[in-house]
Amino acid sequence: MINCCIFWSRGTMETSLHKAPQKRQVIAIIFLLLLWEAGSATIKYSVLEETDRGSLVGNLAQDLGLSLRELVIRGAQILSKGNKQLLQLEQKSGNLFLKEKLDREELCGNTNPCILHFQVLLKSPVQFIQGEIQLQDVNDHAPEFMEDEILLKIVESSHPGAVFPLKIAQDLDVGSNTVQNYTISTNAHFHLLTRNHSDGRKYPELVLDKALDREKQAQIRLTLTALDSGSPPKTGTTQVVIVVLDINDNAPEFAQGLYEVQVQENSPVGSLVITVSARDLDAGTHGELSYSLFQSSNQVTRAFEINADTGEIRVRKLLDFEEIQSYRMEIEASDGGGLSGKCTVVIDVMDVNDNAPELTMSLLISEIPENSPETVVAIFGISDPDSGDNGKMVCSIQDHLPFLLKPNEENFYSLVTERALDRERRAEYNITITVSDLGTPRLTTQHTITVQVSDINDNAPVFTQTSYTMFVHENNSPALHIGTISATDSDSGSNAHITYSLLPPQDPQLALDSLISINADNGQLFALRALDYEALQAFEFHVGATDGGSPALSSEALVRVVVLDNNDNEPFVLYPMQNTSAPCTELLPRAAEPGYLITKVVAVDRDSGQNAWLSFQLLKATEPGLFSVWAHNGEVRTTRLLSERDVPKHRLLLLVKDNGDPPRSASVTLHVLLVDGFSQPYLPLPEVARDDPVQEDVLTLYLVIALASVSSLFLLSVLLFVGVRLCRRARETSLGGCSVPEGHFPGHLVDISGAGTLSQSYQYEVCLTGGTGTNEFKFLKPVLPNFLNEGGYRNTEENSHFRDCLEFS
């Protein structure tokens, strides 16, 4: 049988779930709901002992006025004192069930009523509700006498009406289920009375109805029966053996009818508690006394023993104040004649601080998320079975921890966070809960719990540098590792797993995907193809680092890739331009001074730095001592005065070399033609033309023809020479300037290469002074070209001081 009652602090109300009418229950529940917020409740249930495990105790949701959903959301939990759980809550129905079969005698002993306390914990928000289970006794134990026979000695001179107390029977049940009555078997001499002790126990007294005669009957055997009032009633029996004794005039008498003594609970076994003393006025065997425990309970006989000769009462086992605080016993002193006297001894056990506080963990959350507001970490109860100051307790934790202890009801505490925790600052806390009593000496219990702070994704990845600069030589091999970026994330687990990526470039013309790739796991950067310094010297892009949290957090960093130049380009000679069909020819007057500037070699190198530093060198010359090249600017100059012995035509091989490693070079061939005066510049020209292999073949043919007809050619040459001199003098007289008709020069002098110029990329302006009658050069000037995208040169400079010019190329 299970009953449920609810008691409220602001009004007393009891609702029986089994007896109250349905209408009354509805009214009560509505009223309870209205009072729910106004005061705290104590829920009481009544359960019969030995009820089977899993039996229904009550519906907690209904008793608390909560719906099943609210019961689940608030995280209802049943907490019992100590580590033994008596009840089990079924969340889906809100029903309370017995977790095991309960034995009232084991849990409460002789205490009546037997009340078992528990708490209902609602976690969100935290609320404690007190609960009680009253364990009702069932008649599961029969009365039992400690001895199979009770020996009673009575002198034959005893008068009718004399009373003789008998030893009691033990019954572990309480209330009506314990011993309620005693009976004696039918006989002619005695009847039985049932009496009550001051503590409520019932004991039997044998009353003499008819005088005894030892000579007729020396021994009487009776059956004593103890009965309880259970349903069905149970009984226990023993034999009472009455020995009729000869006359003994004086019964033993104790010095005190009541002895009271105190003993500490930690008294060792064998310690003397008290000595009782009686006397007997008789002599001989009738005056010899023997002491014994009379009508004592099992608790007394297990805890104490008495010396039959001296009356010393000593401790038989260790006493425990928390189990039994006081013992009451009857001491009987018997003489040799069968008479006896009795006294009462009350032993009060004094509490000593022999029990350290106990801590029972009811709820422990070993992992809590960071950045959470006030969070319940643990709920625990403390207890100390000692009494007085020995049972008063204080609870504390270490200082300088972000946790607080909040007392709840009935020695329950909540351990909560004081503020939001940061896992990155501290990921684990070891919290030692210390419980001390106030006894002397103080006893302490410590319990250490470990709280892990779980990570949430509250930190974005951070690059080790805000920007990265990486260098790579041009002409690199594809898939070359050029550098590594790195980011860290102070979170943990998947929240700290970083994935790297390339962000879209800000310059839409930069084809980043074809230049760079990145390893998403380790941030290694690779050049996808060979880079060309001459095409791309540097470029910038951003990389991103994204963690694996939800939501994901990311950051970015700037990466600058600088392409380093390799010496992969040869010097390019802009002037003189190389043309195998028409080598470049420069004119040099024989009267030139040493250091005379003949020409300047112009070259460029597409590389940079020292790879583009050019130096010039004269590799080969017809007369090496006549010419020199300045190493830094490429100027070709004479080193000495010219003489008549110097050949008219010189071939120079010039080298242009960069400063790379290894160095690269280019060569250029330059022809220098020596002239004596302006009237004879054409004489050596046929020799110049012979340098051309094609022209040399033609001249060879001409020489063969000339040898065949030397006379004709000689005459033709003389006539032509005279005609030219006469024409030139006539024009100088009429025009006063310098003019040579193009038709007066042989074609092989005017157009040596067949293209109409002395060089495709360089021009000289040659003028003769008019009216002087001389054939000397008045001006010899190189006209520097303008380099065009097509690689050619164009002469943009004109000389207005001369009317007639001859261009040799």
mmCIF file of N, CA, C and O in Angstrom, residues 14 53 79 113 129 138 150 207 237 279 315 370 382 385 421 569 617 630 641 795 806:
data_model
loop_
_atom_site.group_PDB
_atom_site.id
_atom_site.type_symbol
_atom_site.label_atom_id
_atom_site.label_comp_id
_atom_site.label_asym_id
_atom_site.label_seq_id
_atom_site.Cartn_x
_atom_site.Cartn_y
_atom_site.Cartn_z
ATOM 1 N N GLU A 14 -3.232 18.035 2.966
ATOM 2 C CA GLU A 14 -2.912 16.640 2.733
ATOM 3 C C GLU A 14 -3.921 16.090 1.765
ATOM 4 O O GLU A 14 -5.124 16.220 1.949
ATOM 5 N N ARG A 53 10.388 -4.585 -5.590
ATOM 6 C CA ARG A 53 11.128 -3.623 -6.393
ATOM 7 C C ARG A 53 10.355 -3.279 -7.668
ATOM 8 O O ARG A 53 9.770 -4.151 -8.311
ATOM 9 N N LEU A 79 17.349 12.714 -5.267
ATOM 10 C CA LEU A 79 18.562 12.625 -4.472
ATOM 11 C C LEU A 79 18.220 12.029 -3.117
ATOM 12 O O LEU A 79 17.257 12.464 -2.468
ATOM 13 N N PRO A 113 7.966 6.550 14.057
ATOM 14 C CA PRO A 113 7.829 6.031 12.695
ATOM 15 C C PRO A 113 9.182 6.046 11.952
ATOM 16 O O PRO A 113 10.093 6.771 12.318
ATOM 17 N N ILE A 129 13.202 20.403 -3.612
ATOM 18 C CA ILE A 129 11.910 20.110 -2.988
ATOM 19 C C ILE A 129 12.126 18.913 -2.081
ATOM 20 O O ILE A 129 12.643 17.877 -2.510
ATOM 21 N N VAL A 138 5.338 -4.041 8.442
ATOM 22 C CA VAL A 138 4.490 -5.217 8.245
ATOM 23 C C VAL A 138 4.967 -6.277 9.225
ATOM 24 O O VAL A 138 6.118 -6.269 9.665
ATOM 25 N N ILE A 150 13.557 -20.520 30.854
ATOM 26 C CA ILE A 150 13.734 -19.482 31.872
ATOM 27 C C ILE A 150 13.664 -20.187 33.235
ATOM 28 O O ILE A 150 12.637 -20.803 33.585
ATOM 29 N N VAL A 207 2.267 -14.336 38.726
ATOM 30 C CA VAL A 207 1.636 -14.064 40.027
ATOM 31 C C VAL A 207 1.258 -15.411 40.675
ATOM 32 O O VAL A 207 0.617 -16.268 40.026
ATOM 33 N N THR A 237 7.469 -18.805 21.886
ATOM 34 C CA THR A 237 7.297 -19.499 23.169
ATOM 35 C C THR A 237 8.642 -19.837 23.779
ATOM 36 O O THR A 237 9.663 -19.929 23.078
ATOM 37 N N ARG A 279 23.165 -6.444 48.641
ATOM 38 C CA ARG A 279 23.527 -7.187 49.855
ATOM 39 C C ARG A 279 22.388 -8.115 50.249
ATOM 40 O O ARG A 279 21.227 -7.858 49.933
ATOM 41 N N VAL A 315 32.058 -2.715 28.885
ATOM 42 C CA VAL A 315 31.711 -2.586 27.461
ATOM 43 C C VAL A 315 32.085 -3.881 26.736
ATOM 44 O O VAL A 315 33.224 -4.362 26.855
ATOM 45 N N GLU A 370 32.698 26.952 -22.458
ATOM 46 C CA GLU A 370 33.205 28.278 -22.123
ATOM 47 C C GLU A 370 32.200 29.356 -22.533
ATOM 48 O O GLU A 370 31.279 29.114 -23.305
ATOM 49 N N ILE A 382 26.117 17.130 2.302
ATOM 50 C CA ILE A 382 27.102 16.814 3.337
ATOM 51 C C ILE A 382 26.348 16.374 4.584
ATOM 52 O O ILE A 382 25.215 16.808 4.837
ATOM 53 N N PRO A 385 27.149 12.298 11.219
ATOM 54 C CA PRO A 385 26.240 11.656 12.193
ATOM 55 C C PRO A 385 26.508 12.053 13.634
ATOM 56 O O PRO A 385 25.734 11.668 14.519
ATOM 57 N N LEU A 421 33.650 31.327 -18.237
ATOM 58 C CA LEU A 421 35.007 30.803 -18.278
ATOM 59 C C LEU A 421 35.572 30.919 -19.692
ATOM 60 O O LEU A 421 34.828 30.903 -20.670
ATOM 61 N N ASN A 569 69.134 36.335 -70.304
ATOM 62 C CA ASN A 569 69.055 37.093 -71.547
ATOM 63 C C ASN A 569 70.451 37.587 -71.941
ATOM 64 O O ASN A 569 71.182 38.164 -71.113
ATOM 65 N N GLN A 617 84.389 45.060 -74.765
ATOM 66 C CA GLN A 617 85.754 44.571 -74.904
ATOM 67 C C GLN A 617 86.071 44.390 -76.398
ATOM 68 O O GLN A 617 85.213 43.935 -77.163
ATOM 69 N N TRP A 630 86.205 51.539 -74.668
ATOM 70 C CA TRP A 630 86.003 51.839 -73.251
ATOM 71 C C TRP A 630 85.038 50.812 -72.675
ATOM 72 O O TRP A 630 83.934 50.627 -73.197
ATOM 73 N N LEU A 641 98.209 58.096 -83.299
ATOM 74 C CA LEU A 641 98.086 58.767 -84.593
ATOM 75 C C LEU A 641 98.179 57.752 -85.725
ATOM 76 O O LEU A 641 98.870 56.727 -85.628
ATOM 77 N N ASN A 795 66.517 58.598 -88.861
ATOM 78 C CA ASN A 795 67.300 59.815 -88.679
ATOM 79 C C ASN A 795 66.351 60.992 -88.677
ATOM 80 O O ASN A 795 65.648 61.251 -89.643
ATOM 81 N N LEU A 806 75.916 63.827 -98.780
ATOM 82 C CA LEU A 806 75.983 62.455 -99.281
ATOM 83 C C LEU A 806 75.752 61.520 -98.096
ATOM 84 O O LEU A 806 76.347 61.682 -97.033
#
